[in-house]
XYZ file of C-alpha atoms in Angstrom:
541
model
C 53.804 56.442 54.975
C 54.790 53.152 56.588
C 53.456 52.148 59.997
C 56.932 52.418 61.513
C 57.479 55.924 60.139
C 54.034 56.963 61.355
C 54.888 55.763 64.868
C 58.197 57.631 64.796
C 56.521 60.835 63.591
C 53.791 60.554 66.231
C 56.362 60.130 68.987
C 58.441 63.061 67.720
C 55.461 65.413 67.345
C 54.096 64.417 70.747
C 57.451 65.154 72.401
C 57.737 68.491 70.575
C 54.185 69.407 71.580
C 55.076 68.645 75.206
C 57.890 71.195 75.032
C 60.954 69.019 74.404
C 63.388 71.441 72.653
C 65.402 68.601 71.122
C 62.263 67.130 69.592
C 61.224 70.555 68.307
C 64.618 71.040 66.725
C 64.519 67.568 65.171
C 61.052 68.300 63.781
C 62.236 71.550 62.200
C 65.297 69.864 60.713
C 63.297 66.952 59.299
C 60.544 68.992 57.650
C 62.371 72.160 56.620
C 63.289 70.689 53.172
C 59.643 69.866 52.445
C 58.434 73.360 53.350
C 61.347 74.970 51.523
C 60.420 73.148 48.302
C 56.708 73.997 48.629
C 57.356 77.696 49.199
C 60.358 77.949 46.898
C 58.508 76.764 43.798
C 55.367 78.694 44.648
C 57.281 81.984 45.116
C 60.128 81.422 42.680
C 62.507 84.376 42.553
C 60.951 86.252 45.467
C 63.203 87.840 48.043
C 60.731 86.639 50.667
C 61.070 82.885 50.149
C 63.246 82.363 53.209
C 61.032 84.634 55.295
C 57.868 82.728 54.321
C 59.586 79.411 55.057
C 60.749 80.663 58.441
C 57.335 82.063 59.325
C 55.715 78.745 58.370
C 57.996 76.735 60.642
C 57.601 79.163 63.545
C 53.823 79.241 63.205
C 53.774 75.454 63.205
C 55.838 75.342 66.408
C 53.615 77.927 68.065
C 50.435 76.042 67.084
C 51.585 72.523 67.999
C 49.395 72.565 71.104
C 46.333 72.686 68.847
C 47.329 69.680 66.734
C 45.093 66.894 68.005
C 46.387 64.097 65.766
C 50.208 64.028 65.648
C 50.192 61.593 62.714
C 48.634 64.312 60.520
C 51.528 66.716 61.175
C 52.880 66.612 57.604
C 49.615 67.506 55.873
C 48.914 70.113 58.569
C 52.348 71.688 58.023
C 51.930 71.795 54.228
C 48.526 73.470 54.675
C 50.165 76.138 56.863
C 52.840 76.668 54.196
C 50.232 77.177 51.473
C 48.296 79.596 53.676
C 51.485 81.613 54.121
C 52.086 81.589 50.373
C 48.541 82.822 49.736
C 48.918 85.507 52.384
C 52.174 86.635 50.767
C 50.604 87.014 47.331
C 47.516 88.714 48.794
C 49.729 91.284 50.507
C 51.715 91.870 47.326
C 48.652 92.271 45.132
C 46.900 94.666 47.503
C 49.944 96.845 48.127
C 50.286 99.894 45.805
C 52.542 98.750 42.974
C 52.999 95.477 44.804
C 53.159 93.153 41.809
C 55.608 95.349 39.901
C 57.695 95.802 43.038
C 57.890 92.043 43.474
C 59.169 91.668 39.925
C 61.807 94.355 40.271
C 63.045 93.041 43.599
C 63.187 89.381 42.637
C 66.428 88.003 44.010
C 68.695 86.282 41.435
C 70.293 84.279 44.206
C 66.883 82.998 45.317
C 65.720 81.816 41.875
C 64.340 78.391 42.701
C 64.431 77.179 39.097
C 68.178 77.742 38.967
C 68.610 76.098 42.363
C 66.584 73.102 41.202
C 68.574 72.652 37.999
C 71.973 73.067 39.648
C 71.443 71.144 42.877
C 69.503 68.276 41.291
C 71.756 68.288 38.197
C 68.789 68.273 35.835
C 69.289 67.836 32.116
C 67.251 67.136 28.999
C 63.476 67.300 29.412
C 63.741 67.509 33.205
C 65.683 70.757 32.856
C 63.221 71.947 30.223
C 60.307 71.256 32.601
C 61.964 73.142 35.455
C 62.535 76.179 33.223
C 58.942 76.014 31.986
C 57.642 76.603 35.519
C 58.727 80.249 35.207
C 55.909 80.761 32.701
C 53.102 79.717 35.053
C 50.812 82.117 36.850
C 51.132 82.378 40.667
C 48.128 80.133 41.391
C 49.393 77.447 39.037
C 52.908 77.731 40.497
C 51.480 77.181 43.956
C 49.645 74.081 42.757
C 52.745 72.922 40.886
C 54.792 73.132 44.073
C 52.469 70.548 45.650
C 52.020 68.382 42.566
C 55.782 68.233 41.988
C 56.180 66.797 45.491
C 53.330 64.362 44.866
C 55.119 63.112 41.741
C 58.370 62.858 43.678
C 56.656 60.693 46.303
C 56.900 63.266 49.115
C 53.162 64.015 49.358
C 49.981 62.059 48.733
C 47.054 63.317 46.670
C 45.001 63.558 49.878
C 47.641 65.886 51.375
C 47.664 67.993 48.198
C 43.867 68.293 48.370
C 44.005 69.259 52.045
C 46.617 71.945 51.357
C 44.434 73.367 48.581
C 41.334 73.118 50.801
C 39.547 71.267 47.981
C 37.904 67.841 47.649
C 39.927 65.228 45.715
C 37.719 65.502 42.607
C 38.214 69.275 42.343
C 41.914 68.834 43.045
C 42.187 66.421 40.120
C 40.551 68.975 37.808
C 42.895 71.737 39.006
C 45.926 69.502 38.478
C 44.852 68.621 34.929
C 44.441 72.295 34.039
C 47.814 73.179 35.514
C 49.473 70.326 33.604
C 48.057 71.674 30.337
C 49.581 75.089 31.104
C 52.897 73.449 31.987
C 52.922 71.513 28.707
C 52.349 74.736 26.773
C 55.152 76.382 28.748
C 57.516 73.538 27.816
C 56.761 74.177 24.147
C 57.453 77.874 24.711
C 60.878 77.006 26.147
C 61.582 74.805 23.124
C 60.469 77.503 20.680
C 62.723 80.119 22.258
C 65.635 77.678 22.321
C 65.339 76.818 18.619
C 68.293 77.921 16.527
C 67.943 79.545 14.142
C 64.882 81.143 15.661
C 61.703 80.919 13.590
C 61.467 84.166 11.584
C 57.751 84.523 12.235
C 58.307 84.023 15.966
C 61.173 86.529 15.908
C 58.780 89.128 14.555
C 56.161 88.245 17.172
C 58.707 88.778 19.967
C 59.546 92.311 18.869
C 57.655 93.891 21.791
C 58.511 91.223 24.385
C 60.425 92.506 27.419
C 62.183 89.160 28.010
C 60.214 88.275 31.137
C 58.169 85.044 31.269
C 54.468 85.795 31.660
C 51.107 84.099 31.128
C 50.263 86.494 28.290
C 53.420 85.694 26.332
C 53.094 81.998 27.103
C 49.704 82.027 25.387
C 50.967 84.042 22.417
C 54.038 81.891 21.807
C 52.149 78.617 22.336
C 49.446 79.765 19.918
C 52.131 80.540 17.361
C 53.698 77.113 17.893
C 50.359 75.415 17.177
C 49.778 77.241 13.898
C 53.322 77.529 12.558
C 54.407 74.814 10.106
C 57.956 74.969 11.446
C 57.206 75.158 15.166
C 54.243 72.755 15.350
C 56.620 69.794 15.674
C 57.767 71.139 19.033
C 54.617 69.646 20.595
C 55.833 66.158 19.689
C 58.130 64.058 21.844
C 57.119 65.660 25.169
C 57.602 63.053 27.881
C 54.805 63.243 30.501
C 55.892 65.566 33.287
C 54.948 63.059 36.011
C 57.503 60.580 34.759
C 60.173 63.277 34.626
C 59.509 64.386 38.209
C 58.994 60.950 39.756
C 61.592 60.128 42.382
C 63.443 63.469 42.199
C 65.083 64.535 45.424
C 64.161 67.675 47.346
C 66.195 70.822 46.856
C 68.149 71.266 50.081
C 67.692 74.461 52.059
C 70.781 76.461 52.967
C 72.160 75.622 56.435
C 71.912 79.318 57.306
C 68.121 79.138 56.994
C 67.927 76.314 59.518
C 70.150 78.302 61.882
C 67.894 81.338 61.506
C 64.806 79.318 62.363
C 66.518 77.769 65.368
C 67.575 81.187 66.573
C 64.148 82.746 66.064
C 62.503 79.841 67.905
C 65.155 79.799 70.631
C 66.023 76.223 69.726
C 69.474 74.728 69.912
C 70.768 72.079 67.542
C 69.954 68.646 68.949
C 72.612 67.558 71.374
C 73.763 71.035 72.489
C 73.546 70.727 76.267
C 74.395 74.327 77.194
C 71.860 75.859 74.856
C 69.182 73.397 75.929
C 69.761 74.277 79.535
C 69.437 77.970 78.755
C 66.180 77.381 76.897
C 64.528 75.812 79.923
C 61.402 73.661 79.794
C 59.483 74.275 76.581
C 62.510 75.473 74.638
C 61.182 78.923 73.706
C 60.162 82.305 75.041
C 56.620 83.522 75.380
C 54.937 83.672 72.007
C 54.266 87.429 72.153
C 57.854 88.574 72.733
C 59.184 86.040 70.263
C 56.747 87.197 67.596
C 57.798 90.825 68.036
C 61.471 89.923 67.782
C 60.791 87.841 64.680
C 58.973 90.718 62.998
C 61.803 93.163 63.578
C 64.400 90.659 62.341
C 62.359 90.000 59.190
C 62.129 93.723 58.407
C 65.890 94.121 58.711
C 66.588 91.093 56.515
C 64.080 92.183 53.871
C 65.559 95.667 53.618
C 69.079 94.253 53.230
C 68.066 91.710 50.586
C 65.987 94.201 48.602
C 68.932 96.575 48.446
C 71.128 93.785 47.097
C 68.438 92.625 44.635
C 67.945 96.181 43.340
C 71.677 96.606 42.841
C 71.902 93.398 40.829
C 68.957 94.402 38.616
C 70.535 97.815 38.006
C 73.833 96.178 37.028
C 72.075 93.770 34.648
C 70.112 96.541 32.949
C 73.188 98.727 32.627
C 75.079 95.864 31.026
C 72.288 95.021 28.600
C 71.725 91.595 30.144
C 68.777 89.721 31.613
C 69.227 87.415 34.576
C 65.602 86.429 35.041
C 65.217 84.401 31.859
C 68.154 82.483 30.464
C 66.969 81.965 26.881
C 66.540 85.328 25.148
C 66.361 85.405 21.336
C 69.463 86.788 19.749
C 71.818 86.164 22.667
C 73.112 82.879 21.326
C 72.534 81.252 24.735
C 70.692 78.005 24.568
C 70.294 74.624 26.179
C 69.650 71.361 24.327
C 65.957 70.514 24.166
C 65.611 66.739 24.120
C 63.283 64.922 21.738
C 62.058 68.001 19.927
C 60.915 66.531 16.656
C 58.292 63.926 16.013
C 59.765 60.523 16.512
C 62.927 61.863 18.171
C 64.691 59.455 20.484
C 64.069 59.786 24.220
C 67.266 60.443 26.221
C 68.509 57.451 28.172
C 68.230 59.449 31.386
C 64.434 59.398 31.053
C 64.132 55.636 30.700
C 63.940 54.721 34.356
C 61.749 52.559 36.590
C 59.362 55.248 37.770
C 55.612 54.692 38.183
C 53.844 56.227 35.199
C 50.277 56.208 33.960
C 48.832 57.610 30.770
C 45.239 58.062 29.718
C 42.956 59.162 27.005
C 41.195 62.395 27.881
C 37.904 62.123 29.790
C 34.703 63.021 28.033
C 31.907 65.006 29.600
C 29.475 62.227 28.715
C 29.439 58.809 27.109
C 31.054 58.924 23.679
C 28.867 58.487 20.636
C 31.457 59.290 18.016
C 32.463 56.344 15.839
C 35.860 57.908 15.145
C 38.002 58.321 18.277
C 40.420 61.224 18.409
C 44.023 61.220 19.578
C 44.258 64.918 20.325
C 45.467 65.602 23.891
C 43.860 67.674 26.619
C 40.318 67.986 25.305
C 38.160 67.311 28.343
C 34.845 68.373 26.862
C 35.038 66.865 23.401
C 32.413 64.132 22.873
C 34.858 61.898 21.039
C 37.467 59.828 22.886
C 40.832 61.553 22.969
C 44.324 60.667 24.019
C 45.798 62.551 26.905
C 48.916 62.047 29.006
C 48.671 61.780 32.754
C 51.089 60.024 35.074
C 51.161 59.127 38.712
C 54.202 58.533 40.899
C 53.534 56.395 43.945
C 55.835 54.999 46.648
C 56.623 51.334 46.256
C 54.612 48.968 48.408
C 51.748 51.333 49.157
C 49.083 49.583 51.194
C 45.683 49.083 49.562
C 43.021 51.514 50.745
C 39.302 51.007 51.222
C 38.775 52.975 48.009
C 41.107 50.727 46.039
C 39.458 47.595 47.437
C 36.071 49.000 46.430
C 37.342 49.682 42.903
C 38.738 46.157 42.654
C 35.348 44.714 43.560
C 33.402 46.793 41.007
C 31.085 44.890 38.664
C 33.074 43.318 35.866
C 32.061 42.221 32.407
C 34.263 39.755 30.564
C 35.967 41.032 27.432
C 35.080 39.396 24.128
C 36.958 36.160 23.667
C 40.427 36.734 22.265
C 40.357 40.557 22.503
C 42.783 40.717 25.425
C 45.163 38.367 23.668
C 45.016 40.502 20.521
C 45.924 43.642 22.484
C 48.838 41.874 24.185
C 50.054 40.573 20.826
C 49.902 44.063 19.272
C 51.786 45.524 22.246
C 54.539 42.927 21.949
C 54.774 43.512 18.215
C 55.449 47.222 18.821
C 57.934 46.427 21.587
C 59.824 43.987 19.363
C 60.161 46.657 16.699
C 61.540 49.051 19.344
C 63.997 46.484 20.750
C 62.130 45.764 24.009
C 61.385 42.291 25.325
C 57.824 40.908 25.236
C 55.410 41.424 28.098
C 53.863 38.441 29.860
C 50.137 38.575 30.549
C 49.621 38.617 34.321
C 46.318 37.544 35.849
C 46.576 40.070 38.714
C 47.161 42.957 36.317
C 44.280 41.641 34.198
C 42.092 41.749 37.314
C 43.102 45.333 38.134
C 42.640 46.545 34.539
C 39.258 44.840 34.112
C 37.997 46.260 37.407
C 38.985 49.797 36.405
C 37.340 49.562 32.960
C 34.130 48.275 34.583
C 34.295 50.950 37.293
C 34.680 53.776 34.756
C 31.595 52.516 32.916
C 29.535 51.942 36.076
C 30.286 55.294 37.731
C 30.515 57.391 34.549
C 34.024 58.817 34.984
C 37.146 58.685 32.851
C 40.380 59.099 34.778
C 43.227 57.204 36.389
C 42.060 58.286 39.853
C 38.590 56.994 40.642
C 35.948 59.037 42.528
C 37.102 57.467 45.809
C 40.645 58.771 45.226
C 42.265 55.389 44.443
C 45.049 55.714 41.874
C 46.566 53.013 39.601
C 49.222 52.013 42.123
C 46.639 51.472 44.827
C 44.394 49.451 42.534
C 47.252 47.286 41.270
C 48.412 46.714 44.840
C 44.865 45.825 45.932
C 44.714 43.223 43.162
C 47.706 41.508 44.802
C 50.458 42.527 42.372
C 53.639 43.570 44.224
C 55.314 46.073 41.920
C 58.590 47.913 41.710
C 57.224 50.086 38.897
C 53.901 50.385 37.090
C 52.102 52.219 34.300
C 48.565 52.593 33.023
C 46.898 53.534 29.705
C 43.152 54.060 29.363
C 40.941 54.812 26.370
C 37.243 54.879 25.502
C 35.224 54.361 22.339
C 37.685 52.535 20.086
C 35.879 49.501 18.654
C 38.785 47.123 17.959
C 42.187 46.232 19.422
C 43.800 47.676 16.304
C 41.946 50.979 16.703
C 42.808 51.462 20.360
C 46.457 50.532 19.770
C 46.622 53.046 16.923
C 45.303 55.759 19.254
C 47.789 54.889 21.990
C 50.762 54.640 19.639
C 49.947 58.070 18.174
C 50.142 59.650 21.644
C 53.672 60.186 23.043
C 52.704 59.414 26.646
C 50.808 56.231 25.855
C 53.515 55.141 23.446
C 56.152 55.681 26.152
C 54.332 53.240 28.440
C 53.948 50.610 25.717
C 57.627 50.870 24.757
C 58.994 51.105 28.302
C 61.559 48.299 28.402
C 61.531 48.250 32.212
C 57.996 46.805 32.239
C 57.805 42.997 32.231
C 54.084 42.218 32.724
C 50.807 43.443 31.289
C 47.118 43.209 32.102
C 44.264 44.313 29.853
C 40.663 45.089 30.763
C 37.845 45.812 28.297
C 34.269 46.639 29.290
C 31.566 46.731 26.612
C 28.560 48.998 26.854
C 26.834 52.052 25.359
C 29.466 54.729 24.787
C 32.278 52.200 25.149
C 34.221 50.054 25.071
C 36.350 51.189 28.012
C 39.957 50.005 27.708
C 42.617 49.752 30.400
C 46.212 48.574 30.101
C 48.169 47.969 33.309
C 51.931 47.501 33.054
C 54.305 46.436 35.801
C 57.534 44.895 36.967
C 57.519 42.814 40.142
C 59.586 43.386 43.240
């Protein structure tokens, strides 16, 4: 967040904490979309989404007096939202028949996946990714709700970690696991969309009730790995980070904002008569307000459950399913972009969004002479290729962690190796119709520092142990970017070998063939278990 925005937020939160009803109303209006997106994706389809959002905002208003640092309001608010989500699921799971009741009473009108696709006009692999979120388990959906906003530039990794109540390193591990589940879910969506449907898969789905679930995600994904026909569905998956980068927030309904204002006794900013009635502080005593809120929530929940039950009954009677929009045999389908190996990427996905892609980290230094290009194998001793991406706001200021990474011990690459990598990259780009990349000394500096840092501190990731990501490191090196990307690898002995690994991985290949990049930097660090390779791509402001 920029210094100016931080000052504005601090002033607004301070005024709201002092009881200014206009400031409180402005705070609710400004941060309702963020909370709505966090809760909406975490509780997709639940009749209680609006209630959890409202409770989060009201709790935040009630607890403002205890917020000592106004500039931390956003991360504090997101943490409250996640606590409310966890409390909601805990209540559901502990109630007799709670989980089944939640399924039966899911509100078609509150389906956040549908809202996301319609309001953001998603298509191609973005639409596919949104639909795949239905197949995640509740914990992963909660994490996805935060990670989605991180990719979109609305939250930082530090804020995600704070909301999860985890250190950054553990957060990174959780995110990687969730991304693997999301990738499998995307393949499931593709498999169910295939026409004609695979005969073997059709037989497997004989006992499926049509509802997305973790169990059926695993079964269908396992089939897709072993089936000669469906195995190609794993190819051509664009990294989810790049698909989500820069996406707007799904807007909350105006009625929800009005409900929160009413429950908090706030008037829309500028309404003199209502402000006068509210008096100093803008709200009633917390006890009476809480009781009124509880009664209003019970009435709303009963009304919405009745409507949700009626819709489910109508769907069942008519032989239809509203919850999942891709049921085998219905003939309903959506185009799945880039399904086959080597399929073209839709033009809508070629955009200047910050992306980074890596080979998978190993548990220890690699000793295998033959690197692997198989994705998502964290514990394999051989280097592997894995897709990870990071979306970061343009112009992010360098942090102490990124400056530390930039100053890590460096070891010069063998003479000519960097030039060979650049030449191989430009050869691939020429074949794909992209212009050549120019070697940039600042990107070289950033890439070399990261390769040396990975070797020195025994980690293998885009985010270093201090939490500095590629954008921060590139910025710290002095490169002012409008977009960036990063590939990393470990163990390949020659430029030809590492380029072969990267080009055989869709995410790495996408970075190399991204025509929006104009500059490149390469860093190679030699040592036992290495070399460690880093490619930094960028386009200047």
